[in-house]
Every structure is written in C-alpha cells, then in structure tokens.
Coordinates of C-alpha atoms in Angstrom, one line a residue:
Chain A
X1 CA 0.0 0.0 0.0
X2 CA 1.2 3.5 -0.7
X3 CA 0.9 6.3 1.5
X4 CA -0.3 9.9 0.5
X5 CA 2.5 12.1 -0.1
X6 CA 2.4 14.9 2.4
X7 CA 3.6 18.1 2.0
X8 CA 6.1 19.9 4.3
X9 CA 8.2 22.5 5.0
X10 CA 11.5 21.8 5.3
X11 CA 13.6 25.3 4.9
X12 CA 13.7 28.8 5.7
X13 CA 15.9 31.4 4.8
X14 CA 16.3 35.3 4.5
X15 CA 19.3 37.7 3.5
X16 CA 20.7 39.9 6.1
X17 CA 19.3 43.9 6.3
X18 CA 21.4 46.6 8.2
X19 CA 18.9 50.0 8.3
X20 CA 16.9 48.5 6.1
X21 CA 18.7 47.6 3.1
X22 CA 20.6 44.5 2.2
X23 CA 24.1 43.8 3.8
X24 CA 26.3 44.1 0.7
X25 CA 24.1 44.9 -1.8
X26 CA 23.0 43.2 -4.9
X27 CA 20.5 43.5 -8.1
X28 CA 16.9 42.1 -7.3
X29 CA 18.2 38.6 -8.9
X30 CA 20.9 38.3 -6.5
X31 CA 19.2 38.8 -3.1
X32 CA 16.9 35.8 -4.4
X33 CA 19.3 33.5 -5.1
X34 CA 20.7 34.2 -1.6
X35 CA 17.7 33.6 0.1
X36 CA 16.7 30.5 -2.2
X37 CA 20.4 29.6 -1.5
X38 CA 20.0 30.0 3.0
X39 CA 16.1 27.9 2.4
X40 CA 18.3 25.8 0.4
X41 CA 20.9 24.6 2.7
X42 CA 18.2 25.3 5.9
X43 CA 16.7 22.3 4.2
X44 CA 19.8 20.3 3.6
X45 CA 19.1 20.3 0.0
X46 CA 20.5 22.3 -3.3
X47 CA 19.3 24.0 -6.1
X48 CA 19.5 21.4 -8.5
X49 CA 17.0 19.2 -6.3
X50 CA 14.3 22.4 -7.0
X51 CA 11.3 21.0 -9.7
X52 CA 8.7 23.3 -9.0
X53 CA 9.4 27.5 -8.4
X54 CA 7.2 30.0 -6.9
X55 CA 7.6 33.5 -7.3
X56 CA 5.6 37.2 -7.1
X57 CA 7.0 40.1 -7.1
X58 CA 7.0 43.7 -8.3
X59 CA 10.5 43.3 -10.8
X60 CA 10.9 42.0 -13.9
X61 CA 12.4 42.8 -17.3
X62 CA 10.5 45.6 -18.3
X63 CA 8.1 45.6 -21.3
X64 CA 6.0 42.8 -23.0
X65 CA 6.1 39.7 -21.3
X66 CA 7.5 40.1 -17.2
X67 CA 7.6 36.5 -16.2
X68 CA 9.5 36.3 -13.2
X69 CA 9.1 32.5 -13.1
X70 CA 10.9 32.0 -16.1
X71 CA 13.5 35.1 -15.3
X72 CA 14.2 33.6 -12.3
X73 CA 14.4 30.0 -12.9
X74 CA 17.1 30.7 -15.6
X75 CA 19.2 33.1 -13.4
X76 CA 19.1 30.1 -10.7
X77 CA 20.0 27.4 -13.2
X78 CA 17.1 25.4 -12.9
X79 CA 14.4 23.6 -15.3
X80 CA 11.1 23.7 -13.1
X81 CA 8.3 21.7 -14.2
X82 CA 5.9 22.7 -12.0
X83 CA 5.9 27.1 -11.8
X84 CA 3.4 29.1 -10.2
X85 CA 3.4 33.3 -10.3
X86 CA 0.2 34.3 -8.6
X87 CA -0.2 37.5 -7.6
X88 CA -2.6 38.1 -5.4
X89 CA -0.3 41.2 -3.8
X90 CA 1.6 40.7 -0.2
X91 CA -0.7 37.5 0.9
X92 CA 1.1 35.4 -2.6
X93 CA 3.6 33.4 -0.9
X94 CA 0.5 32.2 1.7
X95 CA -1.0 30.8 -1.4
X96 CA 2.3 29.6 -3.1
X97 CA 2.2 27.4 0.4
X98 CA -1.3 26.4 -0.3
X99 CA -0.6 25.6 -4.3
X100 CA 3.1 24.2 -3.4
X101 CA 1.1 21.7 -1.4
X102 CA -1.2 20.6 -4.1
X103 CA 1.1 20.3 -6.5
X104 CA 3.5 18.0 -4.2
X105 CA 0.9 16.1 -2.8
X106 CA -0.4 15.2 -6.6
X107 CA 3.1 14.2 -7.1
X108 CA 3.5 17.1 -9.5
X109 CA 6.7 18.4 -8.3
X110 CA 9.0 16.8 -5.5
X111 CA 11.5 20.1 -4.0
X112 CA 9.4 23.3 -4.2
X113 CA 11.6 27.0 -3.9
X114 CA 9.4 29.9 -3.2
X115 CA 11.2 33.1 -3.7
X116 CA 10.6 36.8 -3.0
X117 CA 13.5 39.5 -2.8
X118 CA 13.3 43.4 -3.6
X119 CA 15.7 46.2 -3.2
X120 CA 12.9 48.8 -3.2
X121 CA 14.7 50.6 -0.5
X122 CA 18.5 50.4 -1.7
X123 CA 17.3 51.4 -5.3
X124 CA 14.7 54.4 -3.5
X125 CA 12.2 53.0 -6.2
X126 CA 8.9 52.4 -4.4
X127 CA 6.4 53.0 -7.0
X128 CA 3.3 51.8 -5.6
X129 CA 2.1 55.2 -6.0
X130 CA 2.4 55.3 -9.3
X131 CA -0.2 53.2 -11.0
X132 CA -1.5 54.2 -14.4
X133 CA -4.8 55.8 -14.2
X134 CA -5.6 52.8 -16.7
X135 CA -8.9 50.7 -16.7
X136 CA -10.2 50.0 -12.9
X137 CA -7.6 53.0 -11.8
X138 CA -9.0 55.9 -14.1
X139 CA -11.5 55.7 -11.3
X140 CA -9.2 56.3 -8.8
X141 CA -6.0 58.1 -9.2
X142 CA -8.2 61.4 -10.6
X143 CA -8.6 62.2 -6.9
X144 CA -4.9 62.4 -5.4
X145 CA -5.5 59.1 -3.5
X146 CA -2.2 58.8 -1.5
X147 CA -1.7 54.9 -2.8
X148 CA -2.4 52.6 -0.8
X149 CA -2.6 54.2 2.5
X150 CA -5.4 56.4 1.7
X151 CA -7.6 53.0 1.0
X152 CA -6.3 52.0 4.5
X153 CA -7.3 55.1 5.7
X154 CA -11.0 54.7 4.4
X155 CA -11.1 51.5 6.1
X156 CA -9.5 53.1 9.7
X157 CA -12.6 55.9 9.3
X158 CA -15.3 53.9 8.7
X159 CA -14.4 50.8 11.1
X160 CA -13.7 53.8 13.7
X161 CA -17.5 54.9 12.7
X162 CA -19.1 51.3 13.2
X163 CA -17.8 50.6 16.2
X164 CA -16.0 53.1 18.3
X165 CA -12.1 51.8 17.7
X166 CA -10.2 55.0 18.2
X167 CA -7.0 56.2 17.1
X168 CA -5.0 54.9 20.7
X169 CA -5.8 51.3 19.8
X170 CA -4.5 51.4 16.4
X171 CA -1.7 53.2 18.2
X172 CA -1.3 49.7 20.8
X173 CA -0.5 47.8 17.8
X174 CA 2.3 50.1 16.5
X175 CA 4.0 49.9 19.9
X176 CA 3.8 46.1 20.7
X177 CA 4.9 45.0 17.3
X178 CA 8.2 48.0 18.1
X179 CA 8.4 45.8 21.1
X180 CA 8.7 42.2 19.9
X181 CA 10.9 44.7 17.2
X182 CA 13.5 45.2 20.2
X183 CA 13.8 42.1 20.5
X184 CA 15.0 41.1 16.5
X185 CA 18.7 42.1 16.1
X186 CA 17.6 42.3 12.1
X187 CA 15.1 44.9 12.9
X188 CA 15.0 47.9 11.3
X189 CA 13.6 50.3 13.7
X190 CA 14.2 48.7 17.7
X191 CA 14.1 51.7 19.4
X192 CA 10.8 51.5 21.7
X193 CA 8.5 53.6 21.4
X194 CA 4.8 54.7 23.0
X195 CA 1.2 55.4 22.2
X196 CA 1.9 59.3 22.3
X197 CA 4.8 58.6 19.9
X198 CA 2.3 57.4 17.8
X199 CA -0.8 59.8 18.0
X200 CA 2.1 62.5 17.7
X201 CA 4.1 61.5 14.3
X202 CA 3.4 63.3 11.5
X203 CA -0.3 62.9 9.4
X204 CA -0.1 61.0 6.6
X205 CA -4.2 60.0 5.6
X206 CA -6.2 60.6 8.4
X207 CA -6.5 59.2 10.7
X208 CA -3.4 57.0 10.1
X209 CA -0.3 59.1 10.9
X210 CA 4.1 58.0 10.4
X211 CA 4.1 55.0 13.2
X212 CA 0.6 53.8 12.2
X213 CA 2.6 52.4 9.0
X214 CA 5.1 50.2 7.4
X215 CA 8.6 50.5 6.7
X216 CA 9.8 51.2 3.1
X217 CA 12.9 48.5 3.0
X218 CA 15.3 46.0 1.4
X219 CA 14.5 42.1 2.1
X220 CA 14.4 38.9 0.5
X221 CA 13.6 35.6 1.7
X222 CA 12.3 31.8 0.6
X223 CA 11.2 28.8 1.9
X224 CA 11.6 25.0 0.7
X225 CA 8.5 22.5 0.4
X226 CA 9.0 18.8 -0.3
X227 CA 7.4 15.4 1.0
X228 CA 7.3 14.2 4.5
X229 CA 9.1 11.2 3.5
X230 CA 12.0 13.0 1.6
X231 CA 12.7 15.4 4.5
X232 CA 13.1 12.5 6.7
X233 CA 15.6 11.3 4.2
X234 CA 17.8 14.4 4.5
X235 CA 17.3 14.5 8.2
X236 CA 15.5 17.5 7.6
X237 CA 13.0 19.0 10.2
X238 CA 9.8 19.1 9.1
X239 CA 7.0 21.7 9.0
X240 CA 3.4 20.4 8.8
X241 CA 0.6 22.2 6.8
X242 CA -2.8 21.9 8.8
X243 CA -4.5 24.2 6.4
X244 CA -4.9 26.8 4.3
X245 CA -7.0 29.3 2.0
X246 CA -7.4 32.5 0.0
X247 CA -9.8 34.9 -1.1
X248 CA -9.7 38.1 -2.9
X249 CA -12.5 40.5 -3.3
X250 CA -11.5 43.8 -5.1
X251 CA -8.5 45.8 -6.4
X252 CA -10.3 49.3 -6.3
X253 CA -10.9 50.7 -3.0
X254 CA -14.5 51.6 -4.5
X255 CA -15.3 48.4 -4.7
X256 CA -14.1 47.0 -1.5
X257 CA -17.6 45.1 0.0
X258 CA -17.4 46.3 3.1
X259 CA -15.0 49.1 4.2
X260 CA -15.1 47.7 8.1
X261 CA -14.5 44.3 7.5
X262 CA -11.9 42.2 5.8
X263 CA -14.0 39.6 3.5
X264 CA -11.0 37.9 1.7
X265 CA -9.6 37.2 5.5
X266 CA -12.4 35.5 6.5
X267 CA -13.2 33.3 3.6
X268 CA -9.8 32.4 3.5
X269 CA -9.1 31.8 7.4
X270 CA -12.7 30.2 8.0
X271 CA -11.3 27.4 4.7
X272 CA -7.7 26.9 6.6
X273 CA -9.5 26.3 10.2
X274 CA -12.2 24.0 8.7
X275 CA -9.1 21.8 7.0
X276 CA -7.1 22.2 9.9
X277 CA -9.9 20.9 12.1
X278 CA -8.6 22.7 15.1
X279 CA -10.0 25.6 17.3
X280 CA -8.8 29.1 17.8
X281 CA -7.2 28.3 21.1
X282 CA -5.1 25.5 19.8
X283 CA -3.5 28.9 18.1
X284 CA 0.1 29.8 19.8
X285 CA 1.1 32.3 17.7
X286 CA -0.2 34.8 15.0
X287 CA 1.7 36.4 12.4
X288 CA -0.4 38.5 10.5
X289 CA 0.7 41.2 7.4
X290 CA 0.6 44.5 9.3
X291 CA 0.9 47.0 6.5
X292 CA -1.0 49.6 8.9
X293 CA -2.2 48.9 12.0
X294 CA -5.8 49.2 11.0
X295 CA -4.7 46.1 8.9
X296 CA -4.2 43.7 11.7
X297 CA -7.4 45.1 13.7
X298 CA -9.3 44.3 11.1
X299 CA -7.3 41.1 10.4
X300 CA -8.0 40.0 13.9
X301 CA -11.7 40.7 13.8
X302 CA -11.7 38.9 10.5
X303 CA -9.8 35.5 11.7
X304 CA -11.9 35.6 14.2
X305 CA -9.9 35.6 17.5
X306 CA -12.4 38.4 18.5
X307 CA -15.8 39.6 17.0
X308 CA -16.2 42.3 14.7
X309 CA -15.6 45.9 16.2
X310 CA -14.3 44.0 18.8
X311 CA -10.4 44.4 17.8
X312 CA -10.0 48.1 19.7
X313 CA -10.2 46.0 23.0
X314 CA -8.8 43.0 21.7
X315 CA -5.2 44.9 21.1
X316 CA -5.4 47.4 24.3
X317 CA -3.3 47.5 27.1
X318 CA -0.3 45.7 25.1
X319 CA -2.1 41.9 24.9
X320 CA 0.4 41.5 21.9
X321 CA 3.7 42.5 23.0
X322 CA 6.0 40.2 24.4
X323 CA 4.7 38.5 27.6
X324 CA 1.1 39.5 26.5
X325 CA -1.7 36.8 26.2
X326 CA -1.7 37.0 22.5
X327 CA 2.3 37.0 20.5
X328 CA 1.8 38.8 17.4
X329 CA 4.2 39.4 14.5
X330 CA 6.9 38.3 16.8
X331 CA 9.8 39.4 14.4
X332 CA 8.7 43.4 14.8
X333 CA 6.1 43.1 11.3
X334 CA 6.2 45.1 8.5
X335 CA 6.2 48.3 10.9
X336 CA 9.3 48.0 12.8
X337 CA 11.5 44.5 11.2
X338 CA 11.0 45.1 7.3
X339 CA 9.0 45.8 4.5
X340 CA 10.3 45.6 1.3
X341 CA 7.3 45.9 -0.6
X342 CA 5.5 42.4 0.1
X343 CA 6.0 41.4 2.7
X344 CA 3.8 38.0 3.2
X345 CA 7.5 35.9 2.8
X346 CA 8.8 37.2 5.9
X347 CA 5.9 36.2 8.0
X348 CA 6.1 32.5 7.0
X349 CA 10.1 32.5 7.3
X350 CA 9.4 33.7 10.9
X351 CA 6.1 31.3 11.8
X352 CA 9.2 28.9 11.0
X353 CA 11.4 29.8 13.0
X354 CA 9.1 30.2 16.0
X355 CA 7.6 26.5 15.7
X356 CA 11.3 25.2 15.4
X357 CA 12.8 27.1 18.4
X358 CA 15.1 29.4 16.5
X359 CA 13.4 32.5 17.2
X360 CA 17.0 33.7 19.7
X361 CA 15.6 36.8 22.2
X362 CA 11.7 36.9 20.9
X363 CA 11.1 32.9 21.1
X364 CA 7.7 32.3 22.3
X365 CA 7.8 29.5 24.7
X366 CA 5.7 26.4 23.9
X367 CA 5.2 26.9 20.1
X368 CA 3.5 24.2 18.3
X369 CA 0.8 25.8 16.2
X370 CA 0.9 28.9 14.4
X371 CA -1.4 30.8 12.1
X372 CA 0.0 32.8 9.3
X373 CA -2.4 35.3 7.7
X374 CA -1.3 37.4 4.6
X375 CA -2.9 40.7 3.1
X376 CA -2.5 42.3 0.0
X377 CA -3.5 45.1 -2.2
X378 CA -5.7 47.4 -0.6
X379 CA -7.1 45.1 1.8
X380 CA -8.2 43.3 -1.2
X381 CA -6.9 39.2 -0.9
X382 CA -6.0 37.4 2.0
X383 CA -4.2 33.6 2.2
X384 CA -4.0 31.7 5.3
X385 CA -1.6 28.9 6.4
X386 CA -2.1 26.8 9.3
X387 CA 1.5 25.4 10.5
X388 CA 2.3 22.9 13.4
X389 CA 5.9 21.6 14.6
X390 CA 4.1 17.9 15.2
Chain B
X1 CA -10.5 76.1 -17.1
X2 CA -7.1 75.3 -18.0
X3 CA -5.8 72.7 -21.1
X4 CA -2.6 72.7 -18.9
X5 CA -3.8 70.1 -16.6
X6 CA -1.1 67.7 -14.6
X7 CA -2.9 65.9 -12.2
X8 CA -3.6 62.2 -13.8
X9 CA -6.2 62.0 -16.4
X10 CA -8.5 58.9 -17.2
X11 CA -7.1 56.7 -19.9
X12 CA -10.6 56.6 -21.0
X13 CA -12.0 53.2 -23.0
X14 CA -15.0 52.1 -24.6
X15 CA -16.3 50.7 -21.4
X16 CA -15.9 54.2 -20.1
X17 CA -16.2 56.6 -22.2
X18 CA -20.1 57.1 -21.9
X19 CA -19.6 57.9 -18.2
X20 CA -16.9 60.3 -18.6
X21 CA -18.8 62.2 -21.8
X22 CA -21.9 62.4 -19.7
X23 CA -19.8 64.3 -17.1
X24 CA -18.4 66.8 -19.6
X25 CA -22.1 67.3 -20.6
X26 CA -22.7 68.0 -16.5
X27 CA -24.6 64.8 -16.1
X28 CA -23.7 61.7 -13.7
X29 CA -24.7 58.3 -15.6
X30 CA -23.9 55.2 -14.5
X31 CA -24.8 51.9 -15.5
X32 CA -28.3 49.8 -14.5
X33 CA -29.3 46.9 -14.7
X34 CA -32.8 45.7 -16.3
X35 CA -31.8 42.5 -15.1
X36 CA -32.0 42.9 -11.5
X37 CA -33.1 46.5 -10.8
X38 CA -29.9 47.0 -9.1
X39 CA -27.3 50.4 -10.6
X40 CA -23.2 49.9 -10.5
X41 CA -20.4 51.8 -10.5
X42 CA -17.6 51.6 -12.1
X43 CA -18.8 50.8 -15.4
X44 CA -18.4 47.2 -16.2
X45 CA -19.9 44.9 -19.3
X46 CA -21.6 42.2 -16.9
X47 CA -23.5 43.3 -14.0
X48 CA -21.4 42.8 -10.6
X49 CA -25.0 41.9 -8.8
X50 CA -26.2 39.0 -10.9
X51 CA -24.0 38.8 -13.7
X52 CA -26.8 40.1 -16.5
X53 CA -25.3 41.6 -20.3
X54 CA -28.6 43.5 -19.7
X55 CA -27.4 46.9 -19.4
X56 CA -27.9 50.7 -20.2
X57 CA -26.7 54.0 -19.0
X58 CA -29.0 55.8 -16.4
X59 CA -28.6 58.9 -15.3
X60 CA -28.9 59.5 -11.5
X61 CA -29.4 62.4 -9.1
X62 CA -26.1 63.2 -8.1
X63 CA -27.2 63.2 -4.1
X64 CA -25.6 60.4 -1.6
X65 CA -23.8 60.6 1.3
X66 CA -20.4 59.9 2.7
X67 CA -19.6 56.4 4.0
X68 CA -16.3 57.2 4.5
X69 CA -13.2 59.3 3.9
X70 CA -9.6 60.4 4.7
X71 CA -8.1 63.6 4.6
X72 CA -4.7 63.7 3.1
X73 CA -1.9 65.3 4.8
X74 CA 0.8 64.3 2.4
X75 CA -0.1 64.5 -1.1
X76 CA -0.3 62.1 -3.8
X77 CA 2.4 63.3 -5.8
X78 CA 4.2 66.7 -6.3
X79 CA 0.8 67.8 -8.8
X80 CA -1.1 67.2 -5.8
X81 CA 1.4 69.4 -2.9
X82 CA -0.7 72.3 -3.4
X83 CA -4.1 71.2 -2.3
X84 CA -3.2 69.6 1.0
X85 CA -5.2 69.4 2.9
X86 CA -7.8 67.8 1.0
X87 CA -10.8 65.1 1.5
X88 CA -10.4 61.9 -0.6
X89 CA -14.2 60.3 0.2
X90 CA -15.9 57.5 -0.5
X91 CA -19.7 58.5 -1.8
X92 CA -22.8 56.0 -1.4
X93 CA -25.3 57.6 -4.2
X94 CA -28.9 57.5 -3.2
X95 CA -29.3 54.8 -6.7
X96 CA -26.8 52.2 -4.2
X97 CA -23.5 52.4 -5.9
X98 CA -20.2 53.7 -4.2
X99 CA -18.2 55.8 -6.0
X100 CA -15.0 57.7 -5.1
X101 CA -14.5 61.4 -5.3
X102 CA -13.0 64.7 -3.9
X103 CA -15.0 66.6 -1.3
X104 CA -14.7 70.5 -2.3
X105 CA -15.2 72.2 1.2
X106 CA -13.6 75.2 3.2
X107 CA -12.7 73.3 6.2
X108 CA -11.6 69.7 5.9
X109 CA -11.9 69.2 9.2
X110 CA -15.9 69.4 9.2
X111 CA -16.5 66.1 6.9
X112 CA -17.4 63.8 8.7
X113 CA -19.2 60.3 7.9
X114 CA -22.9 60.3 7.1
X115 CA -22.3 63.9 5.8
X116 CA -25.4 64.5 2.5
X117 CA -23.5 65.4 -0.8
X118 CA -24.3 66.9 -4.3
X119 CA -22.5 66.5 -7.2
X120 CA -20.8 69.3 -8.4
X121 CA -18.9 69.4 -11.7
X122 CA -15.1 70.6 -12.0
X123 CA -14.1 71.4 -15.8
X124 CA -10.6 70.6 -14.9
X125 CA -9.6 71.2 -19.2
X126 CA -11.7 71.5 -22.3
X127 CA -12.2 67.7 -22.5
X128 CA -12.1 66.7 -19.3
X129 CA -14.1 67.1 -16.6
X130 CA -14.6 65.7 -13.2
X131 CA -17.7 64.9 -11.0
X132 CA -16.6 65.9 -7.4
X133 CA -18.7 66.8 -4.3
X134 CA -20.1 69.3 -2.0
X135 CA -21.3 69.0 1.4
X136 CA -24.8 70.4 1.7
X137 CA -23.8 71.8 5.1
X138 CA -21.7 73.8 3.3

C-alpha cells in the first residue's frame, strides 16, 4: 500500500538587512538566489534538487512579457516543471504554500523554492504610488489618493465609525509590534516607542499618521516544500501544513464590499481552520501582514480571535507585545523589522522559526501551532496557512 | 478652465467613455441593470449583482452621502502638494453604488461620515471634466 504524499516545510531562509537595506548589496536577482540559497541549505538540499518554483514580485524585465518565473528559474540554473506566479499582492507566498502543497501532494513536483526578494529601499524606487490611471484606476488616481494608504485610511474611518475603535488602539498595535521589534537584532527600527509617539508623528491620511505604517525596505527571503518522506531522508526538520485558503475580493478601494470588514480574511481563514480541524485556542502564535495597523485590527476581527468591532479592545493594554496573552508578528512586522514591498515571505520565514525554536531573544515559549495570515493590495486578498511543529 | 492640466487624467476606454462624456455634458450616468433592478459603479460589461449583459446607461441624481473618507496630509504626488489638505471620500449615491470622489469644502476638518453630498462638476480642461462633491452643510 502506498501512503499519500504529504507536503512539508523543510527550509527557511532570508538575506541579512542593516537599516533597512541588504548587507552588501545586490540586483533584485541576487538577493533571491541568496535567500533561495539559505532555504536551500536550511533544508539540507541544493538548487539542482528544486522542480517546482514559486515566485511574485513587483521586478521583472521591463516591457511585454514580465515573467519572473521564467526570469528567475534561468538566473538560478534550474528547469522547473511545476511554476506558479500568482499574484494576489503581499498575501502570494500564503497561497504559493497552499498551491506548493497541491502540486507536491499530486506528485507534481517533489522540491518546491518559493522566492521573494526586492531592493525597493536600496534602489529608492517604491512605485506603488504610481499606477497608471488605466482601466479600474482611471476611477481612482483622478482624486490624489495617497496609494495605498489612503484606501487603509478609508477603512480606519469607517471601522472607527461602526464601532467606536479610536485612534489609541490602532496606536497599541504600532507599539507592541516595536516591542517584539527590540527584540530582532535584524530589525530595522528597535528603538521603543509609545502610544503618544504614535498619536504624535506626523499625518499622513487621516486618521493614520508615520508610526501607524510600514517601513519602506530592502529584504528577501524563501522557503523549501517537499514530502514528509524526503525530509526524513535528508534529516531535515519538518513543518506540517494543517490548512490553508485564500480569497480576494477587489482591487479598487470603490469596490471593496465592506470598508469595516476584511471579506477575503475571513473566507480564507474560515477554509484553513475548517481543513485544519482545530480551534482558535489551539492557536500559539499569530503572524499577520501588518501593512497599517488598522490592517491587523481588522485582520484579527476577521480571523476571528475576537468579533467584529471587537479588535480596539482585543489589542489594548499591550495583549500582543512580548509576555502579552496573544504573541503577534513576533519578528517586529512590517512596521518595525521590514517591508520591502510584500511582505507575506517574511511572516512564514518567521512562523518557522518560532515553531522550530530558532526564534534567539523573541522565542515564544511552547510553540507548536501557528497561524499565518497574509494581506495584500488594498485590503483586497487574504491567504492563510495553518502550521504545526508535530 | 485650464488645457494645462497635470494631475492624472482617465485613460478613457470604450467601457468608459459614456460615463466620462456624460460628465463633460454636467450629467452623472452610470450603469443599470434591467436584469435585477440593481445600478453599478464603475462601469463594467456584466452586471457585478447578478452577472446580466442587460445593461444601459441611467442617469442618476447626483445626491448620496459619505460612507467614509480620509483627509490627506501628504499629497499624492508633487501635482497634488498644493491642495493639501484635502478630502479623498468614498460616496454612497442614493441609486446604491459607491463611487470615489473629492469633497470640495472650506474646512476639511468638518466632513465627517454620514455627511449629505451633491454633485458638483469641475471642468478641470476643455475635455475633461470631473464629477466631485459638495457637502450640503456647506
């Protein structure tokens, strides 16, 4: 009798960042293959084992035709036959789990690299703002909409409306995830700071102001996905997948359903819970994409850890900080570690690292289950990945 | 009226185009559906609600309200730097679609969710003009 092939993950890796930009530089292609190089070895395997490659990102070789599968997968040396380049914004490397999985499991690939890098900060090229007032985006650019925070910012207003959240909670978020921040020696910003630090830095889209979002930075990481069976082979530790899923709902802030709560997150999380089978207390640790604070309120609510309008309290008094009730984004998040543009890879690298012990100063004692949640666009998709060490 | 304008301009397309004419004409149309009763915004081919090809351009009072809104402090852009402060919102029109918009107000710091609006028409150049919004507390 044969048993089902079970996919795992078996590597992690990331490029070192000093203020934000990559130790020692290098091109976009470069700071991949280092990362894919770190998941690589963390997995006791090499490149030449890799038969399936995931990859999103906002590079490419400009003009017709950016296929960073293919771009990539010829810098690295490789022949994939199994490639997958979804794009579904920040939350793509939570689904490049989900479809790494299915394509292993099938027997469709055996090694799987998934692989983000950018140099957005090194290169001062953050561009986000810049979309073409094309198609769905004539209807929005016309207006000076900062992009994206002023979608972010529509959301803050109107889930501040509904149900009384106010600025100072938003504000708790900023300063536990600078906490657990203090805590990551590859942090960008470790300094701590407080909730009048916050409410005080300077106005960007009301009401989110400097602290209540990400950093602009450098990073690049990957993880490695084979079967159960082969990691045993190469001794390697393995990472079990309880569940996962992913939704998306719009691309134009004007079409968002519901300004106050984040659909995609709860299609997607309600799908990984059911195929996980477990409860929300069997939960350890959260990391969730915090490209605003409003974003993991509303993320929270959404995953349902509290009820809807219910995040404000949820976050207060610093449950999430280290030695809270609830460890959140226990690297520092995209508002004090990194964010180099999207940032979804660096949660799974460090839901990894937690659930293995690795996690140095910040390690969350008695890890075994952790939930990853990523967001992207403009609170438009969300892809959730159930992990357990056992 | 200037045909100087810097700010971004639609890339208008055939899908568009009837909405964007209608507003140089001072007229807000968007598309219905005889389908299922139900009006959309942006303009799309199928009907978002129930997926009908049964579709014409209606055009509708220009009244709504705010369901939400930001305020920018730091502008989109360098074409923008001059008009900080000013309201980005998020309009429900009485016919049900959302549409986004400007708010064209003296003080910024009066808009406030809920707020009633009327359309008010900004010939930013010769062929281009764009529906923005008033509050009628104003």
């Amino acid at each position: 009798m044969t048993m089902a092939r079970e996919a795992v993950i078996v590597g992690a890796g990331d490029v070192p960042l000093e203020d934000g930009k990559v130790v020692g530089g290098g091109s976009v292609l470069q700071v991949q293959a280092r990362a894919a190089k770190a998941a690589l070895d963390d997995a006791r395997l090499s490149m030449g084992d890799v038969d399936g490659l995931l990859v999103a990102g906002l590079w490419g070789v400009p003009g017709p035709g950016i296929l960073p599968s293919v771009t990539l997968g010829e810098y690295l040396g490789i022949i994939p036959r199994f490639a997958d380049t979804t794009n579904i914004g920040g939350s793509a490397f939570e689904a490049h789990v989900a479809h790494a999985a299915m394509a292993i499991e099938k027997g469709y690939c055996d090694v799987a690299l998934i692989v983000y890098g950018s140099t957005q900060r090194s290169e001062r090229s953050r561009t986000l703002g810049g979309r073409p007032s094309v198609l769905t985006m004539q209807f929005e650019n016309v207006w000076g909409i900062p992009q994206p925070v002023g979608g972010y910012a529509m959301a803050a207003r109107r889930h501040m409306h509904e149900f009384g959240t106010t600025e100072e909670q938003l504000a708790e978020i900023a300063v536990a995830t600078r906490a657990w921040a203090s805590l990551n020696p590859a942090a960008t910003m470790r300094d701590p700071i407080t909730i009048d630090d916050v409410m005080t830095s300077t106005p960007i889209a009301d009401p989110l102001k400097r602290l209540d979002c990400c950093l602009v930075t450098d990073g690049a990481g990957a993880i490695v996905m084979t079967t159960a069976e082969n990691a045993r082979a190469h001794g390697a530790k393995a990472i079990h997948l309880r569940g996962y899923g992913e939704a998306h709902t719009h691309w134009s802030i004007g079409a968002m359903p519901d300004l106050a709560r984040l659909t995609a997150a709860e299609i997607a999380s309600r799908n990984a819970f059911e195929m996980a089978g477990i409860s929300h207390d069997a939960v350890d640790i959260v990391e969730c994409y915090d490209s605003f604070t409003i974003t993991v309120l509303m993320t929270l609510e959404a995953l349902g850890f509290c009820k809807p309008g219910e995040g404000g309290a949820f976050v207060s008094g610093q449950r999430t900080a280290p030695g809270g009730a609830f460890p959140l984004n226990t690297n520092g998040g995209g508002l004090s570690y990194c964010h180099p543009g999207m940032y979804g890879m660096f949660l799974l690298v460090e839901a990894v690292r937690q659930l293995r012990g690795e996690a140095g100063d910040r390690q969350v004692s008695g890890v075994n289950t952790a939930l990853v949640h990523g967001t992207g666009g403009t609170l438009s998709s969300g892809a959730t990945v159930i992990l357990a060490n056992n | 009226m200037s045909d100087t304008y810097e700010k971004p301009r639609p890339v208008i397309d055939d899908g568009t185009r009837p909405f964007w004419d209608a507003a140089r004409e001072h007229r807000l149309s968007i598309p219905h559906c005889r389908s299922c009763g139900q009006s959309h915004f942006y303009p799309r081919e199928l009907c978002p609600h129930c997926h009908s090809d049964d579709l014409e351009w209606s055009d509708v009072s220009g009244k709504g309200e705010i369901y939400s809104f930001t305020v920018a402090r730091k502008p989109a852009g360098p074409v923008f730097a001059d008009d900080v402060p000013y309201v980005i919102a998020m309009i429900a029109l009485d016919e049900g679609p959302r549409m986004l918009t400007n708010i064209v107000t003296p003080d910024v710091e009066q808009v406030a969710i809920g707020d009633r609006v009327t359309v008010r028409y900004d010939d930013v150049a010769p062929d281009l003009t764009l529906p923005k919004f008033t509050l009628d507390k104003d």
